[in-house]
PDB file of C-alpha atoms in Angstrom:
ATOM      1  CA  UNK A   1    -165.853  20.400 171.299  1.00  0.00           C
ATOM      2  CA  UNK A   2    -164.097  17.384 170.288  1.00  0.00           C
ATOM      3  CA  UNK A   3    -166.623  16.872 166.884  1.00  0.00           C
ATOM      4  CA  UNK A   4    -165.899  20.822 166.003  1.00  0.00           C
ATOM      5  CA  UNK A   5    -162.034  19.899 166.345  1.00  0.00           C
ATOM      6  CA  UNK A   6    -162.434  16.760 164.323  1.00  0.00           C
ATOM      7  CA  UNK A   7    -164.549  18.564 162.065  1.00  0.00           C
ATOM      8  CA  UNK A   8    -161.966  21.274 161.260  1.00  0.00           C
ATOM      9  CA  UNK A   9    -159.205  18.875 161.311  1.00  0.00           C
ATOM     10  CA  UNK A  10    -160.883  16.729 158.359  1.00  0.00           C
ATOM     11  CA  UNK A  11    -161.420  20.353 156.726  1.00  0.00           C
ATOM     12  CA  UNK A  12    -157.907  21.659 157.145  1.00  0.00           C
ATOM     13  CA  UNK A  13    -156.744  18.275 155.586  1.00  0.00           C
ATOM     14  CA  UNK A  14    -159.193  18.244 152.741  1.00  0.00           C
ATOM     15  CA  UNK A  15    -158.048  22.165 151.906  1.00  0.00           C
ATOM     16  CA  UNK A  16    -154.731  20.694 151.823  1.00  0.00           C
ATOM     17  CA  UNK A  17    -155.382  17.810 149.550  1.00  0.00           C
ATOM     18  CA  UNK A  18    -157.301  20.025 147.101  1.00  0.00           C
ATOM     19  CA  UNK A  19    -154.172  22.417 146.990  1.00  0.00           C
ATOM     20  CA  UNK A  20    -152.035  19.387 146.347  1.00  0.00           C
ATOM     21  CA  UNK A  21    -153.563  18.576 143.352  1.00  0.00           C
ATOM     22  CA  UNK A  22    -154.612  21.650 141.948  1.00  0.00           C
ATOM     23  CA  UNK A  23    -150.926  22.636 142.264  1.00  0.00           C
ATOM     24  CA  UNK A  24    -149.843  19.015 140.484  1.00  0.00           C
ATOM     25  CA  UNK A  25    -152.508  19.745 137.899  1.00  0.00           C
ATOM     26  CA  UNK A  26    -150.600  23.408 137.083  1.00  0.00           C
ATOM     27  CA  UNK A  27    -147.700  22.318 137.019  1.00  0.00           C
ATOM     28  CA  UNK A  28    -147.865  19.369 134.584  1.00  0.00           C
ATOM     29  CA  UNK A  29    -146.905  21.874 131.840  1.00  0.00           C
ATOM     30  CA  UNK A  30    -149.541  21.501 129.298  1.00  0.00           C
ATOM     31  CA  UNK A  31    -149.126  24.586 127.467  1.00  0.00           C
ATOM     32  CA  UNK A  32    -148.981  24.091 123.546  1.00  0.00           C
ATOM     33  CA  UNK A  33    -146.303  25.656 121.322  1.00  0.00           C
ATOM     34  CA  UNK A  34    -147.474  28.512 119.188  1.00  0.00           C
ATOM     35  CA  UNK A  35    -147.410  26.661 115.843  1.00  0.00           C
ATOM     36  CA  UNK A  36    -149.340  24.032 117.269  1.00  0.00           C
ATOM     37  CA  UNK A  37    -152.247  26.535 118.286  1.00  0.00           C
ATOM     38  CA  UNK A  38    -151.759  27.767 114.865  1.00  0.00           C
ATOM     39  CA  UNK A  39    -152.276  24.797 113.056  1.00  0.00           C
ATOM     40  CA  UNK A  40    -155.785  24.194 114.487  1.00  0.00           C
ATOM     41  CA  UNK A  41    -156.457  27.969 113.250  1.00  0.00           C
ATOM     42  CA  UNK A  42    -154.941  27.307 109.940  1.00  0.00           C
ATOM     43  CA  UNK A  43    -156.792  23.582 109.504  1.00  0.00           C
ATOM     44  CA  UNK A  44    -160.090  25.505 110.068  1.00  0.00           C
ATOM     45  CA  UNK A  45    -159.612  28.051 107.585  1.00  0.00           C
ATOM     46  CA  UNK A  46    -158.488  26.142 105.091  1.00  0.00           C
ATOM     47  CA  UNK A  47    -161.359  24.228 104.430  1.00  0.00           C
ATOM     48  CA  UNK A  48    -163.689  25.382 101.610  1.00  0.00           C
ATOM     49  CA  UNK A  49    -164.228  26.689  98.482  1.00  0.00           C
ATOM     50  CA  UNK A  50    -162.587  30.147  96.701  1.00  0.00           C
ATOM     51  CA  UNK A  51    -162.940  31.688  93.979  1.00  0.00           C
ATOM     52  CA  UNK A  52    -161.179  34.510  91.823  1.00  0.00           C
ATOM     53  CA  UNK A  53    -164.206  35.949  89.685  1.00  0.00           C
ATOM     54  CA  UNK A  54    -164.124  39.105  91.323  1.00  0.00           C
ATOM     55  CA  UNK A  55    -160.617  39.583  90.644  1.00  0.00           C
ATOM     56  CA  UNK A  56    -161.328  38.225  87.046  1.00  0.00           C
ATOM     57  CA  UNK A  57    -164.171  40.552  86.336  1.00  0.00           C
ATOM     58  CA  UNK A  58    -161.953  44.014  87.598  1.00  0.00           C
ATOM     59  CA  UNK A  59    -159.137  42.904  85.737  1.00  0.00           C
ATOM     60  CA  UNK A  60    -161.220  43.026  82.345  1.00  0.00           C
ATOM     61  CA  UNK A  61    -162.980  46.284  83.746  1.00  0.00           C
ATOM     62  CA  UNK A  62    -159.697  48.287  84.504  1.00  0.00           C
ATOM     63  CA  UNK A  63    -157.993  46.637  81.156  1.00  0.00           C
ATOM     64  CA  UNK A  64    -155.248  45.089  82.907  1.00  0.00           C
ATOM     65  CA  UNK A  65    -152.570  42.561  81.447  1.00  0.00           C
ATOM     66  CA  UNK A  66    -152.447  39.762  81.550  1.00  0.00           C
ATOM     67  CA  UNK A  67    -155.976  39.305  82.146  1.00  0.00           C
ATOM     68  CA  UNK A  68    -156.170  36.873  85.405  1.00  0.00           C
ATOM     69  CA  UNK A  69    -157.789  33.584  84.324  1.00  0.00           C
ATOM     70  CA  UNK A  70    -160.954  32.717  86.426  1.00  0.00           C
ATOM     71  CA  UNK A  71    -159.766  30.052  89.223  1.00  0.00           C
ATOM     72  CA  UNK A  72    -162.307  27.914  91.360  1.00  0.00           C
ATOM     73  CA  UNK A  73    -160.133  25.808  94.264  1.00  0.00           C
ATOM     74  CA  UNK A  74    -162.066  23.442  96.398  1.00  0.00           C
ATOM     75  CA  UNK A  75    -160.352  22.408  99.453  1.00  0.00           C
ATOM     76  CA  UNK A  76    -160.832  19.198 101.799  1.00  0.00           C
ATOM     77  CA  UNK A  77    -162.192  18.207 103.841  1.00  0.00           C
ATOM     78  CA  UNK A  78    -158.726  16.770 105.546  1.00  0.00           C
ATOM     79  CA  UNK A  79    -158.198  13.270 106.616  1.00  0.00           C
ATOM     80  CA  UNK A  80    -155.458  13.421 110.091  1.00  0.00           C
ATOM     81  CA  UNK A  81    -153.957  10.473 110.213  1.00  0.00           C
ATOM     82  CA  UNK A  82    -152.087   8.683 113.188  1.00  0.00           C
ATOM     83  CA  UNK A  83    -148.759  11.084 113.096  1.00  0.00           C
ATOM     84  CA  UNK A  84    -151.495  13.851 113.566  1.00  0.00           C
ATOM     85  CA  UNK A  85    -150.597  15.175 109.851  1.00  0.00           C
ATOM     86  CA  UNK A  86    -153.738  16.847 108.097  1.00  0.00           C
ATOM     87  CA  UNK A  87    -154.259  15.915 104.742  1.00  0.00           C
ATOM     88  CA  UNK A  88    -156.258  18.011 102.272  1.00  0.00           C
ATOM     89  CA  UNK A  89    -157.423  17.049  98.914  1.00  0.00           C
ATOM     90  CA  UNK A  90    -157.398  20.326  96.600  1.00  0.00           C
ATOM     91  CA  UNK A  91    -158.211  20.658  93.383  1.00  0.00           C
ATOM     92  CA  UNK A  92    -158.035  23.842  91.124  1.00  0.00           C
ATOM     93  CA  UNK A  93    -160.751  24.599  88.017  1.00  0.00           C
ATOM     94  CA  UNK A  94    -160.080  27.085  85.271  1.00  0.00           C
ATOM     95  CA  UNK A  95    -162.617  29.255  84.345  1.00  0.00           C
ATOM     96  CA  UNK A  96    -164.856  27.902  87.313  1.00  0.00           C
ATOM     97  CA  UNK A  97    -165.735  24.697  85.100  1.00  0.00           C
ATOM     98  CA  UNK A  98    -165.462  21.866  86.999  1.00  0.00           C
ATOM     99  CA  UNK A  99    -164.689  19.779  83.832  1.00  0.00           C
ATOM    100  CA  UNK A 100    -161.514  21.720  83.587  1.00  0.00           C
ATOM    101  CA  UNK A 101    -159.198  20.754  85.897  1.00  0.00           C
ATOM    102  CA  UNK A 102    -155.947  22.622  86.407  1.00  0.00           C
ATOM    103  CA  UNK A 103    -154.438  21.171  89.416  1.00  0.00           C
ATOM    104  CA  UNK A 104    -155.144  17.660  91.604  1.00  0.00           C
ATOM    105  CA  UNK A 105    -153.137  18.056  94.725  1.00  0.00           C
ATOM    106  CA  UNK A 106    -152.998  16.692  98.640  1.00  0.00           C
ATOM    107  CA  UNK A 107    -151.736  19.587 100.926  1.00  0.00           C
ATOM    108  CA  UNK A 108    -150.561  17.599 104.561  1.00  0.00           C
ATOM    109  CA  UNK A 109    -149.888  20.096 107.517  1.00  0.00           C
ATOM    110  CA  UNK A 110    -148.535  19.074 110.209  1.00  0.00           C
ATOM    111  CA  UNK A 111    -146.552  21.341 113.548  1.00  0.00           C
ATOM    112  CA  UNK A 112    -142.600  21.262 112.507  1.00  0.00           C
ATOM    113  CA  UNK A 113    -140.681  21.645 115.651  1.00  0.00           C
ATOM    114  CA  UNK A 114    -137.382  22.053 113.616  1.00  0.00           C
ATOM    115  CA  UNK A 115    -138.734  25.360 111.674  1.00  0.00           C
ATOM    116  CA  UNK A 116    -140.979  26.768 114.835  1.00  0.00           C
ATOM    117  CA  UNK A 117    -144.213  26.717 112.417  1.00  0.00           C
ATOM    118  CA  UNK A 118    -146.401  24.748 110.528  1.00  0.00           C
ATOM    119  CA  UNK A 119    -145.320  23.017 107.641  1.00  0.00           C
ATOM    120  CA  UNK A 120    -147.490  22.083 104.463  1.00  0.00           C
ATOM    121  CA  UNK A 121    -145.990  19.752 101.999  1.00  0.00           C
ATOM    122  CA  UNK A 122    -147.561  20.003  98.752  1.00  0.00           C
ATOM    123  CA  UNK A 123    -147.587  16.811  96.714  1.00  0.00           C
ATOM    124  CA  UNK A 124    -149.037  17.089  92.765  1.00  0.00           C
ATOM    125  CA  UNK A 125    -151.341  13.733  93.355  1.00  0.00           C
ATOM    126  CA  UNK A 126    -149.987  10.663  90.344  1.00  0.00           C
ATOM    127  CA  UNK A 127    -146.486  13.091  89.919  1.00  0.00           C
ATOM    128  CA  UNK A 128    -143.270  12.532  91.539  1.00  0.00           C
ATOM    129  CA  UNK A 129    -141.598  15.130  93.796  1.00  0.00           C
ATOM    130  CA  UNK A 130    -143.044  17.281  96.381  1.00  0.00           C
ATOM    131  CA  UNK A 131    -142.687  21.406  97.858  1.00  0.00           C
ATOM    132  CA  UNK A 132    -142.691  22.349 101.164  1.00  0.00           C
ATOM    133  CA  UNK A 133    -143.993  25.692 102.755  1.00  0.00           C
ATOM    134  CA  UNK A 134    -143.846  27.561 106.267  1.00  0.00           C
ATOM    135  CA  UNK A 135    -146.408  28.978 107.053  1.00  0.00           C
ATOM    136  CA  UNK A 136    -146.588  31.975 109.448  1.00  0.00           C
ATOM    137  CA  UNK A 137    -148.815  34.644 111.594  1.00  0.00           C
ATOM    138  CA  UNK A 138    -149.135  37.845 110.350  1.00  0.00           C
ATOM    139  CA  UNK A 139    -151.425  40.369 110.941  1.00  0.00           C
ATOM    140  CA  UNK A 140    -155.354  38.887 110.935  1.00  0.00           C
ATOM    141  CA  UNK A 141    -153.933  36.720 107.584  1.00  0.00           C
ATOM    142  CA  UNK A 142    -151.053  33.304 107.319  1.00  0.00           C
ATOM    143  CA  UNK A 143    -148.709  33.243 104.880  1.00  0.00           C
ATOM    144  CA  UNK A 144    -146.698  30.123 103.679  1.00  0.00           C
ATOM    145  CA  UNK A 145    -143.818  30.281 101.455  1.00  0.00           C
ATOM    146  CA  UNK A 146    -141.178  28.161  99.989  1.00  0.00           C
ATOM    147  CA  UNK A 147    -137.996  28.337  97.955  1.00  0.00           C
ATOM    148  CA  UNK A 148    -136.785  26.958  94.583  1.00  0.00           C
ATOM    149  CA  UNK A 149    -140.028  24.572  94.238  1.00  0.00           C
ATOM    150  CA  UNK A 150    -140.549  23.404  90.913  1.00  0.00           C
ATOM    151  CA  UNK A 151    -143.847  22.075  91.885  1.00  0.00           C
ATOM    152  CA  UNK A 152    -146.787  23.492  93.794  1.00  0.00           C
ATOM    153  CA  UNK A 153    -148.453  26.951  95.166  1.00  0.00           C
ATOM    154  CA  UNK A 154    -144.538  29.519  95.273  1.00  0.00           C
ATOM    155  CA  UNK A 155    -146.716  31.208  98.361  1.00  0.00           C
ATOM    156  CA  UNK A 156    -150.405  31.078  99.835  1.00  0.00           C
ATOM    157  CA  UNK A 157    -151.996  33.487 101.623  1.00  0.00           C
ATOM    158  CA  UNK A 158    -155.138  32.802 104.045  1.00  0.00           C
ATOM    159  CA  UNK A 159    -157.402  34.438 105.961  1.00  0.00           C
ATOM    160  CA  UNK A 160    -161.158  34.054 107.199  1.00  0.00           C
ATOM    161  CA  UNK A 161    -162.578  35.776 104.036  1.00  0.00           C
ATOM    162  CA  UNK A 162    -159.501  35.113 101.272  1.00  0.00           C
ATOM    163  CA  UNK A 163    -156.962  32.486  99.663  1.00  0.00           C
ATOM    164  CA  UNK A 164    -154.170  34.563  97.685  1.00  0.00           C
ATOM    165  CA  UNK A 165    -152.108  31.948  96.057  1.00  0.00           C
ATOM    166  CA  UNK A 166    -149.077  32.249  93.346  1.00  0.00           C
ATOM    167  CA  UNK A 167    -148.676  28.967  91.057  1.00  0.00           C
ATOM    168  CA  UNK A 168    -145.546  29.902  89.592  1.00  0.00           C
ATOM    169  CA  UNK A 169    -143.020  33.082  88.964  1.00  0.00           C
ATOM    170  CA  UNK A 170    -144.624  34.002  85.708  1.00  0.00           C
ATOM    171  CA  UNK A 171    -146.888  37.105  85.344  1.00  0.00           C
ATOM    172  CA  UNK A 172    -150.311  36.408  86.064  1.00  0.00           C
ATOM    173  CA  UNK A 173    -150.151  33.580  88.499  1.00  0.00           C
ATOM    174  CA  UNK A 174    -150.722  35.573  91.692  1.00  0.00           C
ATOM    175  CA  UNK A 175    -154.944  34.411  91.936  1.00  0.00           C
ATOM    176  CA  UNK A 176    -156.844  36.428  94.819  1.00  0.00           C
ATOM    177  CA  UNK A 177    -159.738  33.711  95.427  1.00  0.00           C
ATOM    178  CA  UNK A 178    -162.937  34.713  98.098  1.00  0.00           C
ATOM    179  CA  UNK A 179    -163.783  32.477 100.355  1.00  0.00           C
ATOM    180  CA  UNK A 180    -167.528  31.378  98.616  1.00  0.00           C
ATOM    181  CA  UNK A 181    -170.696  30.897 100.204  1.00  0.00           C
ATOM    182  CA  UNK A 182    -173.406  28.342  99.343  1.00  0.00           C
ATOM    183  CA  UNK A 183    -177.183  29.445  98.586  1.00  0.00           C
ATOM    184  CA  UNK A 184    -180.032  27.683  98.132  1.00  0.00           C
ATOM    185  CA  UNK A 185    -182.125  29.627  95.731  1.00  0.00           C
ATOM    186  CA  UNK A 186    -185.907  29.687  93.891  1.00  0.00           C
ATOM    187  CA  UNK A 187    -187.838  31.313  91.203  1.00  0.00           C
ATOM    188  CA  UNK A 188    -191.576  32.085  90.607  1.00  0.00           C
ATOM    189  CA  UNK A 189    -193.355  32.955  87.710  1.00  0.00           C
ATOM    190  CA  UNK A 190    -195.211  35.500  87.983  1.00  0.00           C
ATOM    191  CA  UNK A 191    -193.721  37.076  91.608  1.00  0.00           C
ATOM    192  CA  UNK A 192    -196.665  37.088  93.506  1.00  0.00           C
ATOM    193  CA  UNK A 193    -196.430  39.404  96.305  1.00  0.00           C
ATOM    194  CA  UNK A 194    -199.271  41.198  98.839  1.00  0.00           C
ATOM    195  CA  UNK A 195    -200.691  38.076  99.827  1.00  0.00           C
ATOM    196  CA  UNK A 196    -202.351  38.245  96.186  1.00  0.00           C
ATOM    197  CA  UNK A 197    -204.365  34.897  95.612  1.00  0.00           C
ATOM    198  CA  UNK A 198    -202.848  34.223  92.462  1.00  0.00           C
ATOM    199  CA  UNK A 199    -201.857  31.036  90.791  1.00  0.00           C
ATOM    200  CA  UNK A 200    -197.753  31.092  89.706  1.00  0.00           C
ATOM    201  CA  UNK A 201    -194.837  28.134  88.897  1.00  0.00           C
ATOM    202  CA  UNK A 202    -191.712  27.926  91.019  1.00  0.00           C
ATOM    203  CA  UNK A 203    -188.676  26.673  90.144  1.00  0.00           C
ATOM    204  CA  UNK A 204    -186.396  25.385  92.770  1.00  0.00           C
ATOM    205  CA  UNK A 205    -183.451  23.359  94.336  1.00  0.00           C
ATOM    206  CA  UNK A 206    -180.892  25.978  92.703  1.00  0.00           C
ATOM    207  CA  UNK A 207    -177.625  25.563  94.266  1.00  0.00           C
ATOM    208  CA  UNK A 208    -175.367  29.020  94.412  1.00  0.00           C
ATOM    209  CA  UNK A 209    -172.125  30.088  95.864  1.00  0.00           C
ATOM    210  CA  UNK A 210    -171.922  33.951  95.926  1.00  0.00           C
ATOM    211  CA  UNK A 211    -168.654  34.445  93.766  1.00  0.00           C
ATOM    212  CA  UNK A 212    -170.303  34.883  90.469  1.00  0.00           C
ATOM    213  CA  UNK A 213    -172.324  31.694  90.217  1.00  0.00           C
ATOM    214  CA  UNK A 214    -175.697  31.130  88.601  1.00  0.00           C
ATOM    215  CA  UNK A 215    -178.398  28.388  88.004  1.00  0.00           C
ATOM    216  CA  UNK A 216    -180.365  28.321  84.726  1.00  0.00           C
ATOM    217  CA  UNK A 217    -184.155  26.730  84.279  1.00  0.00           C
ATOM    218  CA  UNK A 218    -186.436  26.401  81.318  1.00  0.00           C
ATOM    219  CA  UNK A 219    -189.835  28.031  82.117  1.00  0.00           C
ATOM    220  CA  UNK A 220    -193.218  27.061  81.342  1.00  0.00           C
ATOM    221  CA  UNK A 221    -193.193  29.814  78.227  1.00  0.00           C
ATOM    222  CA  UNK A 222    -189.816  27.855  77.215  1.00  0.00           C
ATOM    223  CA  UNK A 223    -187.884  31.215  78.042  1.00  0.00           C
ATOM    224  CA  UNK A 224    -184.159  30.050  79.499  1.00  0.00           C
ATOM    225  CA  UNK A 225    -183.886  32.142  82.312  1.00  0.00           C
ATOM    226  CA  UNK A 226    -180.888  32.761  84.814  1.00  0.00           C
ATOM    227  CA  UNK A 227    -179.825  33.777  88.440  1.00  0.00           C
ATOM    228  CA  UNK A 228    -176.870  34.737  89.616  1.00  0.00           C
ATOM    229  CA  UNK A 229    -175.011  36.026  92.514  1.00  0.00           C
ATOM    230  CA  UNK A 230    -172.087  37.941  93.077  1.00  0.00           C
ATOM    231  CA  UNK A 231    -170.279  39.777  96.412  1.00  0.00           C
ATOM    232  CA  UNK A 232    -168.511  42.836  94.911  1.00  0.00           C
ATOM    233  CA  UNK A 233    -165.499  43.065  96.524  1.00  0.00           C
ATOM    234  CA  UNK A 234    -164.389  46.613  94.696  1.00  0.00           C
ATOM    235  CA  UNK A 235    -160.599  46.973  94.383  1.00  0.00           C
ATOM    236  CA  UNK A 236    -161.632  50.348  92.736  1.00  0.00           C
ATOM    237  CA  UNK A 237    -164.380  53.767  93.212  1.00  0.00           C
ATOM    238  CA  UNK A 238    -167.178  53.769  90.593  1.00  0.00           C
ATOM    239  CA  UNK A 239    -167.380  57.344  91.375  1.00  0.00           C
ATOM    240  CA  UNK A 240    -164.593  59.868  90.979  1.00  0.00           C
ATOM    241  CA  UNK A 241    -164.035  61.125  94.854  1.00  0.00           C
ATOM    242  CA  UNK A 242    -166.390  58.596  96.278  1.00  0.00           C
ATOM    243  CA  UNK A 243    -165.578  55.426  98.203  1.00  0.00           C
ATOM    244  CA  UNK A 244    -167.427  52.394  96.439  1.00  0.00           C
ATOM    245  CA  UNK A 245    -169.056  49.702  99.537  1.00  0.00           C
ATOM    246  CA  UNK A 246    -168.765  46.464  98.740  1.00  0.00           C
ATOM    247  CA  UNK A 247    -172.463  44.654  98.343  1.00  0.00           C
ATOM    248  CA  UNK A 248    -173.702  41.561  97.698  1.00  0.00           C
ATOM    249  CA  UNK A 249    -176.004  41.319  94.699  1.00  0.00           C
ATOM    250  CA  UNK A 250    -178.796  39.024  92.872  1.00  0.00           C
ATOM    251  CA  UNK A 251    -179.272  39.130  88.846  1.00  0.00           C
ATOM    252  CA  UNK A 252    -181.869  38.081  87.172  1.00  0.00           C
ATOM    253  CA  UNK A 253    -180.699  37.446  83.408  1.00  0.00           C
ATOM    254  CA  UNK A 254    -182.037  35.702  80.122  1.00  0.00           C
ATOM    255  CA  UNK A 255    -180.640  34.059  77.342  1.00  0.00           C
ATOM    256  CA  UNK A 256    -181.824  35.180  73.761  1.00  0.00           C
ATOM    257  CA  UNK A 257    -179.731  33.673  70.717  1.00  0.00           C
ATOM    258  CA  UNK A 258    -177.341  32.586  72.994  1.00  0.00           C
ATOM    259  CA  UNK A 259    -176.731  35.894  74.221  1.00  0.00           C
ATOM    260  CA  UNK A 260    -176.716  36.317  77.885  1.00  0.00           C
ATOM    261  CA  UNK A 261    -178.939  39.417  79.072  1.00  0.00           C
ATOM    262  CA  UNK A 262    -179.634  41.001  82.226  1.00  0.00           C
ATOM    263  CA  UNK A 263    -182.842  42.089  83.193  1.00  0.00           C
ATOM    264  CA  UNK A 264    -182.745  43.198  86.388  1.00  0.00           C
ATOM    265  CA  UNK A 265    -180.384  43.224  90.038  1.00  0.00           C
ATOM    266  CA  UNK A 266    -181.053  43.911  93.368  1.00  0.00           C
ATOM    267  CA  UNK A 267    -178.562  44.928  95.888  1.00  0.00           C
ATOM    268  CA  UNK A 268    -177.924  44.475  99.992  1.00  0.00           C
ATOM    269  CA  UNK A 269    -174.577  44.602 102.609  1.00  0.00           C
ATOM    270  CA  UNK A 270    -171.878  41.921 101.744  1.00  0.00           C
ATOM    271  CA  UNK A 271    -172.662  40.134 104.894  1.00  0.00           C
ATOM    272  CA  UNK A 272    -176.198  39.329 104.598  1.00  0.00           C
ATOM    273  CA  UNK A 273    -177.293  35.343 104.317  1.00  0.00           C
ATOM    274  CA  UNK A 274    -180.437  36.074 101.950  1.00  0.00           C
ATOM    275  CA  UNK A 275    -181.224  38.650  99.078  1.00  0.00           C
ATOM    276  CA  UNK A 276    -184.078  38.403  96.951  1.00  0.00           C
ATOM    277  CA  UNK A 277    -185.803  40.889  94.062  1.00  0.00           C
ATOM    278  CA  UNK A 278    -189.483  41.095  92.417  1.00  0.00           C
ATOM    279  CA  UNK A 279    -189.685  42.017  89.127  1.00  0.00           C
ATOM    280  CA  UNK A 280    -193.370  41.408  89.419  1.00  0.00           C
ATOM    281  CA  UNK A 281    -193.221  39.124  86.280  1.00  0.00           C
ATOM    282  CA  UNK A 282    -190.810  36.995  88.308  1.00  0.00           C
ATOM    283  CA  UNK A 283    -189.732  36.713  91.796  1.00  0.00           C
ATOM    284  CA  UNK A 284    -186.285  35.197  92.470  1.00  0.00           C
ATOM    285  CA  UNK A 285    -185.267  34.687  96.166  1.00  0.00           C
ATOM    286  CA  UNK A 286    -181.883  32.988  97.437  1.00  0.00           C
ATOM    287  CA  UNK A 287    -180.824  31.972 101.444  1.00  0.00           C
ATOM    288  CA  UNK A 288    -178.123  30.480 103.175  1.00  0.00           C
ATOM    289  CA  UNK A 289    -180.470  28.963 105.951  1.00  0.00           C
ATOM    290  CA  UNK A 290    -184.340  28.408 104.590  1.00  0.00           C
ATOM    291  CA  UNK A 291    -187.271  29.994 106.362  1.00  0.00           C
ATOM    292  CA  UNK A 292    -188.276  26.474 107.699  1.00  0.00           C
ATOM    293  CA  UNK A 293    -185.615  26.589 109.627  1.00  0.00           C
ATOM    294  CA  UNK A 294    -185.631  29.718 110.818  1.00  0.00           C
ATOM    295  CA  UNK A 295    -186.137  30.527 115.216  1.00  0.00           C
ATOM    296  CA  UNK A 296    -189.154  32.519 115.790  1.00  0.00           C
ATOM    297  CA  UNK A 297    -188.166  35.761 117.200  1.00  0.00           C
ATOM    298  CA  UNK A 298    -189.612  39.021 118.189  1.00  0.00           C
TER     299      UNK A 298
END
């Protein structure tokens, strides 16, 4: 009897301890502020690479002026120093050239008790003088804004697909960029398919982001051949009364006399990680993540 009463007494007093603590650990008031939790959203969506040509290609297909140039940002990845601050490299391309640089900039965010949000400080990099923004939660998107900069993005907008950003207050400065995604992609000559036993050439090591990219190679018959990809994002119906889906599509193209040609597409959903075509006398295929790679499933 005594060992069960000593028994339950160690219990009681161990139940006690563990509420002790577990109440100490609650109530150490750990909880972060909203723009810090937002900050850690904002830092991860940042990072990347956008691109306008889909808002460059519609403007020249619906005729609108100004015609948006085509804009290429690259972004990070951020260095966080000791005040927790995250800096970003960015720079900005024009017609998605990188020997054409429009902008060289470092972006540091950083939580901003004083405002309630988080704060990016734009800095041109080798130019005096710097712009602040605040950026805040909106529906599934951020937006940061600032007032009477002379330097820097007027307002960004971000979101897991998109980077809307506005360079100035003249017309034509609002860019809507897509997030891009990088392909790895091949070609062979002929496209052998059916498990034919037939000899063919492949071209490979292409690297492709999906925003109107392409690779070019020489083949064997000294033809300069081309593929591309592009995720239609359609701000517009191709078909009076009929709502257009966005798709993701491969082109196979040539150039003859310096003209570029197509010669053939192929088209899938916007959210698949590999598209391919055959066009018999050439097969072209393109992947996020290669076959090699790939878990064996069912």
């Amino acid at each position: 009897m005594r060992k069960i009463l000593k028994v339950m007494a160690y219990t009681h007093a161990a139940v006690i301890a563990v509420m002790y603590f577990c109440g100490t650990a609650f109530a150490q008031g750990e909880d972060s502020t909203p723009y810090e939790r937002d900050l850690q959203v904002i830092a991860t969506l940042l990072e990347g690479g956008f691109d306008n040509a889909n808002q460059a290609y519609f403007d020249s297909r619906v005729r609108r002026e100004p015609l948006h140039k085509r804009l290429h940002i690259d972004v990070g990845p951020a260095e966080i120093i000791q005040s927790g601050e995250r800096l970003y490299p960015v720079k900005g391309y024009w017609s998605g050239a990188a020997d054409t640089l429009a902008f060289e900039q470092t972006w540091a965010l950083s939580a901003n008790p004083a405002s309630q949000s988080v704060l990016m400080r734009v800095v041109n990099n080798g130019a005096p003088g710097y712009c602040d923004l605040l950026w805040r939660r909106e529906a599934a998107q951020f937006r940061a804004s600032a007032e009477n900069c002379q330097i820097g993005p007027r307002e960004v907008v971000l979101s897991d697909r998109q980077l809307w950003i506005t360079l100035s207050d003249s017309s034509g400065s609002d860019y809507q960029l897509h997030r891009i995604r990088n392909f790895e992609c091949y070609a062979d000559i002929p496209g052998v398919g059916g498990g034919r036993a037939e000899p063919y050439d492949r071209y490979d090591g292409f690297r492709i982001h999906d925003q109107g990219d392409a690779a070019w190679f020489t083949s064997k018959e000294g033809r300069e051949l081309g593929i591309s990809l592009f995720l239609v994002d359609w701000p517009i119906n191709n078909y009076e009364g009929v709502f257009s889906r966005d798709s993701f599509v491969i082109y196979v193209s040539e150039k003859i006399d310096g003209e570029r040609r197509e010669l053939g597409y192929a088209f899938t959903v916007p959210d698949a990680d590999r598209i391919g075509i055959n066009l018999k006398w050439m097969l072209a295929s393109c992947f996020i993540k290669s076959n090699q790679f790939e878990i064996p499933s069912m």
